[in-house]
CSV table of C-alpha atoms in Angstrom, one decimal:
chain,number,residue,atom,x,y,z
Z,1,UNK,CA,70.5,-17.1,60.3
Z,2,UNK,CA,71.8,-19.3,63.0
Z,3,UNK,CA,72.9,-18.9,66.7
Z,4,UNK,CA,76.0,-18.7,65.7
Z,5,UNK,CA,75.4,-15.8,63.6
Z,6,UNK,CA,77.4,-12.7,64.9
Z,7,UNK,CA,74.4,-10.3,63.3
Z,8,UNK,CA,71.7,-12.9,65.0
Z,9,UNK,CA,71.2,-10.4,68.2
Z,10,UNK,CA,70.4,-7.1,66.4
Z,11,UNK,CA,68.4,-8.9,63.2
Z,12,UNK,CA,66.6,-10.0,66.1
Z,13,UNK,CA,65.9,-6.9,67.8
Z,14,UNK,CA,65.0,-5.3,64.5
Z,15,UNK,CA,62.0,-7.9,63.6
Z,16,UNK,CA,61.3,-7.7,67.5
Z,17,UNK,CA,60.5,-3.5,66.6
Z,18,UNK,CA,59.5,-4.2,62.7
Z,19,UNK,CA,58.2,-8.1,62.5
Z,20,UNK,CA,56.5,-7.3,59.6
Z,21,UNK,CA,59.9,-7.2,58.3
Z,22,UNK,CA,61.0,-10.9,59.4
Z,23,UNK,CA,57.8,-12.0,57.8
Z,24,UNK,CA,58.4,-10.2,54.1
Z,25,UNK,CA,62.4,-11.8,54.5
Z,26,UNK,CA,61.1,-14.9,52.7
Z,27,UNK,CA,60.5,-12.6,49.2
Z,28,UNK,CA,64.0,-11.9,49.5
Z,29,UNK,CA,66.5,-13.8,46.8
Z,30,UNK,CA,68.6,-15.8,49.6
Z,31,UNK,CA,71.3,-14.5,47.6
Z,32,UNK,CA,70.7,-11.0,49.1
Z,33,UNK,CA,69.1,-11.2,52.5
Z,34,UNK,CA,72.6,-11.0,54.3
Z,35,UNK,CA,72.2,-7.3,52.9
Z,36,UNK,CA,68.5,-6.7,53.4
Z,37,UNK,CA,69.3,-8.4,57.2
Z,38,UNK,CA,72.4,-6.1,57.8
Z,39,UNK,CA,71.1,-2.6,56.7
Z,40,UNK,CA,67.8,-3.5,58.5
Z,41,UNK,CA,69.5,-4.0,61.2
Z,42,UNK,CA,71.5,-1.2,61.2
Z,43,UNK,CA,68.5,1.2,60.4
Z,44,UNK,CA,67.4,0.1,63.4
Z,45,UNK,CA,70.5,0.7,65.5
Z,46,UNK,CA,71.1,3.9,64.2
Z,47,UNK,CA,67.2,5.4,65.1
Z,48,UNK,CA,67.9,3.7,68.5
Z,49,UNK,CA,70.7,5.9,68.8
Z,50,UNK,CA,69.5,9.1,67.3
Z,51,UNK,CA,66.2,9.5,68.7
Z,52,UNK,CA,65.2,6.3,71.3
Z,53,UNK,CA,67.6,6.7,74.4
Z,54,UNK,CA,66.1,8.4,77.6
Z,55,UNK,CA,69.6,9.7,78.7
Z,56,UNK,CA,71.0,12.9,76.3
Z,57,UNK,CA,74.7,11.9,78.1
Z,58,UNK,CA,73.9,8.3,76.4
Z,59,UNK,CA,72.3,9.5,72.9
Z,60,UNK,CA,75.8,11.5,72.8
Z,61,UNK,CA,77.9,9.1,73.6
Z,62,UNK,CA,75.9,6.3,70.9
Z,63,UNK,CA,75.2,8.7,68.1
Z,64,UNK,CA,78.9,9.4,68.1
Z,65,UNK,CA,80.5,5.9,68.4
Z,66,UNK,CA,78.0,5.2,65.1
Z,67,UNK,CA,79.3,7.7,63.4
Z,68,UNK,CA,82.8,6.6,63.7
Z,69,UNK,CA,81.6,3.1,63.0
Z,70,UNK,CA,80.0,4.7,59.7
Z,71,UNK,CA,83.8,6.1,59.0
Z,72,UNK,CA,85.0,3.1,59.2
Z,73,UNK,CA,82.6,1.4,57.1
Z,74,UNK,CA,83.9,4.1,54.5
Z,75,UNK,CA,87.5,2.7,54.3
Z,76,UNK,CA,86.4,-1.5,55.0
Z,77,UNK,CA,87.0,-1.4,58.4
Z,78,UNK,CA,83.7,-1.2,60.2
Z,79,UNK,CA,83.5,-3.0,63.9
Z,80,UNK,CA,80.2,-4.0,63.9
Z,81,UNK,CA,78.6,-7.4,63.0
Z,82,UNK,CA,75.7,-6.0,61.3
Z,83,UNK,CA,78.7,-3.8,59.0
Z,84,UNK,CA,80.4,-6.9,57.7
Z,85,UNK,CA,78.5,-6.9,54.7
Z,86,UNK,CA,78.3,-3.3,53.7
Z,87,UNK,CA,80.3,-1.9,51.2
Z,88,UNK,CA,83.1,0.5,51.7
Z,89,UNK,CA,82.5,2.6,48.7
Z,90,UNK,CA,79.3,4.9,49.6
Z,91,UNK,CA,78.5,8.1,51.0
Z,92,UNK,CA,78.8,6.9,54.8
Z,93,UNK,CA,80.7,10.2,56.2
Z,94,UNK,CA,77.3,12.1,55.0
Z,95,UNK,CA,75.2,9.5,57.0
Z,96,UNK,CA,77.7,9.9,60.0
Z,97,UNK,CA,77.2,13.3,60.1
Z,98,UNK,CA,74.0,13.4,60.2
Z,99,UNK,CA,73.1,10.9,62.6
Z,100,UNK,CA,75.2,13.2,65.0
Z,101,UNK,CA,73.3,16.5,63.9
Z,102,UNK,CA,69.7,15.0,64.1
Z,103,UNK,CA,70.4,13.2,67.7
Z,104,UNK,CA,71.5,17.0,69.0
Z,105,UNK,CA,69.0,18.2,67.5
Z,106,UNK,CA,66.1,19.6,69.5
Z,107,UNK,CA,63.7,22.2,67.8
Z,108,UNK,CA,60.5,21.6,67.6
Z,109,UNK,CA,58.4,21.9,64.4
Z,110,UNK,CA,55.7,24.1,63.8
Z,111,UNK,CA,54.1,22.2,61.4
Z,112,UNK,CA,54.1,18.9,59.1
Z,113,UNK,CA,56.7,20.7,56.2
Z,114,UNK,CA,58.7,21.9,59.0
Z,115,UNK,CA,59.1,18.5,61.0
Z,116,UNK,CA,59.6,16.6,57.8
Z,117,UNK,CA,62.2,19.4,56.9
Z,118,UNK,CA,64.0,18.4,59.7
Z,119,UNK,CA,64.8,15.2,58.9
Z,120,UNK,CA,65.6,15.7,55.6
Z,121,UNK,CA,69.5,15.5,56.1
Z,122,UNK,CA,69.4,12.4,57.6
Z,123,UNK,CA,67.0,11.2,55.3
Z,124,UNK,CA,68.7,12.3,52.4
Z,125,UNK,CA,72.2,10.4,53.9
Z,126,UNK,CA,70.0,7.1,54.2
Z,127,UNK,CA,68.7,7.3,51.2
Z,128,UNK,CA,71.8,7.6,49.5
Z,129,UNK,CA,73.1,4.7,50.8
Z,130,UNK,CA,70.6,2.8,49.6
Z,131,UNK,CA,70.8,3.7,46.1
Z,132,UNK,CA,74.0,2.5,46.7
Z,133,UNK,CA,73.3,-1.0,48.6
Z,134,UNK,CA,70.2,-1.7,46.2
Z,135,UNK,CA,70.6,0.6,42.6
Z,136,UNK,CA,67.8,2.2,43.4
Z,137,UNK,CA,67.1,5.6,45.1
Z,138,UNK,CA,63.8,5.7,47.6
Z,139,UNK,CA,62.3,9.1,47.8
Z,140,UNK,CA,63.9,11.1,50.6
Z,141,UNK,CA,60.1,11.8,51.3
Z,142,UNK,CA,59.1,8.3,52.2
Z,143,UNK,CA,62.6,8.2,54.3
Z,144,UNK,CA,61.8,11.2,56.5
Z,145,UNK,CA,57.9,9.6,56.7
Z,146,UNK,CA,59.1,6.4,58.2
Z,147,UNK,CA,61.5,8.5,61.1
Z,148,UNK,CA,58.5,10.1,61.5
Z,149,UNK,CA,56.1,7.3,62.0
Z,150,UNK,CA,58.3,5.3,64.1
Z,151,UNK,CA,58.6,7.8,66.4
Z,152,UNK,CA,55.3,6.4,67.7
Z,153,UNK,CA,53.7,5.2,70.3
Z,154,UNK,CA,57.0,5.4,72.5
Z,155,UNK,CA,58.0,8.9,71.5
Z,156,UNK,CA,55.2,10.3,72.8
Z,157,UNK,CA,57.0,10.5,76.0
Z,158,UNK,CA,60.5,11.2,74.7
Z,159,UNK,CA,62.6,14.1,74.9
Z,160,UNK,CA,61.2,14.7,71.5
Z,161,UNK,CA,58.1,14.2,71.9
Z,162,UNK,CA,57.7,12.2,68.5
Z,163,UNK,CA,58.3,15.6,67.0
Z,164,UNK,CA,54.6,16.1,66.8
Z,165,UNK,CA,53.8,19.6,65.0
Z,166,UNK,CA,53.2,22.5,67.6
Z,167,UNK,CA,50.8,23.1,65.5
Z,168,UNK,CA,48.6,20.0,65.3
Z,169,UNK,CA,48.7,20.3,69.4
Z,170,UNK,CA,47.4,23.9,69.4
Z,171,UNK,CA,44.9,22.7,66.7
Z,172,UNK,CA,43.5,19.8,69.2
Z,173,UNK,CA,44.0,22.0,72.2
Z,174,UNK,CA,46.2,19.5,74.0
Z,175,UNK,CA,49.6,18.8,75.4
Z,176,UNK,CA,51.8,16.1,74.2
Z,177,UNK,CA,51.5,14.7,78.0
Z,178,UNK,CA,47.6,14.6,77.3
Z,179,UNK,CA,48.1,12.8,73.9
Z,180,UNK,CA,50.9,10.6,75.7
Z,181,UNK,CA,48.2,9.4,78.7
Z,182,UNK,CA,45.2,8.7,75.7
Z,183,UNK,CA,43.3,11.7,75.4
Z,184,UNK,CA,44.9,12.1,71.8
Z,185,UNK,CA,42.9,9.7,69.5
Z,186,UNK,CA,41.7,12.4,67.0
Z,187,UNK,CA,44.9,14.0,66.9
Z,188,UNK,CA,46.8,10.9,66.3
Z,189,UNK,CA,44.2,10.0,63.2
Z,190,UNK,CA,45.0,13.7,61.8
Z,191,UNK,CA,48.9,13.6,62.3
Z,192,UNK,CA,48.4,9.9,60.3
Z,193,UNK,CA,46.6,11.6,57.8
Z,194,UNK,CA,49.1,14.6,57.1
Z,195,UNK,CA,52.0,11.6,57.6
Z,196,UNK,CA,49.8,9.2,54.7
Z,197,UNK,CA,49.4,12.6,52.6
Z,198,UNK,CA,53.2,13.1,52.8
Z,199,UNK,CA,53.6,9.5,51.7
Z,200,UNK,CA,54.8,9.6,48.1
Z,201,UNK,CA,52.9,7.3,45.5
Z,202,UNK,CA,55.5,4.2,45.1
Z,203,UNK,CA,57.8,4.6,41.9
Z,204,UNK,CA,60.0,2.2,39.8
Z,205,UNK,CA,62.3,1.4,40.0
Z,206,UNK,CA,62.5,0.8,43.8
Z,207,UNK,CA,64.6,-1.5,46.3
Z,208,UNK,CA,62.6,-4.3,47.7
Z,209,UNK,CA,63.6,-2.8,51.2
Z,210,UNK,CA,62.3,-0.2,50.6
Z,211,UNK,CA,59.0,-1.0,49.0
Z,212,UNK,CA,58.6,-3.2,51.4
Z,213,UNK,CA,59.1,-0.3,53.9
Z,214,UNK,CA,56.9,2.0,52.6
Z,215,UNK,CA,54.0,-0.4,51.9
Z,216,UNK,CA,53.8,-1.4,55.5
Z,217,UNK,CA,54.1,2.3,56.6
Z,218,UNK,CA,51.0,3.1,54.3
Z,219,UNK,CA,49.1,0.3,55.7
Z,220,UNK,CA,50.1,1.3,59.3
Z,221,UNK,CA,49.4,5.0,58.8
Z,222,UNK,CA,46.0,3.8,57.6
Z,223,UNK,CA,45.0,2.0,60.3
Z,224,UNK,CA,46.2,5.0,62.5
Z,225,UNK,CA,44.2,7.5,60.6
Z,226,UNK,CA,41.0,5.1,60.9
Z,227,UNK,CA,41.0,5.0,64.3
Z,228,UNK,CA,42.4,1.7,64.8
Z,229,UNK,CA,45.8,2.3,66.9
Z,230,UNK,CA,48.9,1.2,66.8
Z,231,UNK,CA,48.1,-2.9,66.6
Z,232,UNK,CA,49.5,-4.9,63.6
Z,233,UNK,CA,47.2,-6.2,61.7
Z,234,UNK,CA,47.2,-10.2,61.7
Z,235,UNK,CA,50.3,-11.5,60.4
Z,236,UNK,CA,48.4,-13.8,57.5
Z,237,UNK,CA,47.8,-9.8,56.2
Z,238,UNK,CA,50.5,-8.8,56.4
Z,239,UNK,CA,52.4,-11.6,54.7
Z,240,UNK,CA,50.0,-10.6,51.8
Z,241,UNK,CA,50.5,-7.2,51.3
Z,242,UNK,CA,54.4,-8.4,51.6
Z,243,UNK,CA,53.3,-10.9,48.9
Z,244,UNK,CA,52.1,-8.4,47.0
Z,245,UNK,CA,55.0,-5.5,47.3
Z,246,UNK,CA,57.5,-7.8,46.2
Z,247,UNK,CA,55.6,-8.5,43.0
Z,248,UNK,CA,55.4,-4.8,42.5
Z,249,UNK,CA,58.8,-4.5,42.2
């Protein structure tokens, strides 16, 4: 990827969020990181516009200008850089729709089923576009766990709230504000733990994305659930476990 690279900006801001990600790149086949770079990439734009902007005028105006870019995508005419090397021929009107859906979206769930259940349109649509981009389905599970997860720390203080569980917060006795300020550590480690327990086991066959995905989610969910916060680990481990995902595959 150079400069000159119209998809260079927003890889970039993806490995900036995810660098885990820019680190595993090198067990991808050269031959298919355009792919891998582009739906990265757009994963990234697309939770940016669903869930990440402070303004609901602006998460409006975004969600909906993806989802027409995901209509054109359908019929080979997306606008986008990071759409160039999409396919046409996949489910993209069910991913448009509910990308608009989840960003108006604002119930809050009672508990881990229930926030998880809420995301299952939207993960459902991304997860049938990557059976498509890779011939191989990820569990809609592991999808809706990774929304979930990335939702923190930054959510905390989000029109959302990182669609903690009411539950969990009445549990703890504490207000997302409270958990937001640091007076949530032990509720943090149990909402990882419920997250990790949601976590399906890792099937085969499976997408390198994805595994990839999921592996690092397990090992950050870990981390969170031991008490160890939202740091990476060193990026020597985490070229590793990358190491070692691939190879699973």
């Amino acid at each position: 990827m150079t400069a000159a690279d119209p998809t260079a900006h927003f890889v970039d801001k993806w490995h900036r969020r995810e660098p885990e990600m820019a680190l595993a790149e090198v067990f991808c086949p050269p031959e298919q990181r355009p792919r891998f770079r582009a739906w990265g990439a757009l994963l990234h734009e697309l939770r940016e516009a669903t869930f990440e902007l402070s303004d609901v005028r602006v998460t409006t105006a975004k969600s909906q200008w993806w989802a027409e870019e995901l209509l054109l995508v359908a019929r080979g005419a997306g606008r986008h850089p990071v759409c160039a090397d999409l396919p046409s021929g996949l489910p993209w009107a069910a991913l448009a729709r509910a990308v608009v859906e989840q960003a108006a979206f604002d119930a809050r769930p009672a508990d881990t089923a229930q926030a998880l259940a809420q995301l299952g349109p939207l993960a459902e649509a991304i997860a049938a576009i990557e059976a498509g981009l890779h011939h191989a389905a990820p569990p809609v599970r592991a999808v809706a766990v990774n929304l979930l997860l990335h939702r923190l720390p930054n959510g905390l203080v989000a029109e959302d709230q990182a669609r903690l569980p009411l539950g969990l917060l009445a549990r703890h006795g504490l207000t997302v504000a409270q958990v937001a300020e640091g007076q949530g550590e032990a509720l943090l480690r149990d909402w990882a733990r419920e997250l990790l327990a949601a976590l399906p086991v890792p099937s085969r066959p499976s997408s390198l994305y994805r595994r990839l995905r999921t592996g690092f989610d397990r090992a950050q969910l870990e981390r969170l659930a031991a008490g160890r916060g939202f740091d990476p680990p060193p990026a020597p481990a985490s070229l590793w476990r990358a190491w070692r995902l691939a190879r699973a595959g």
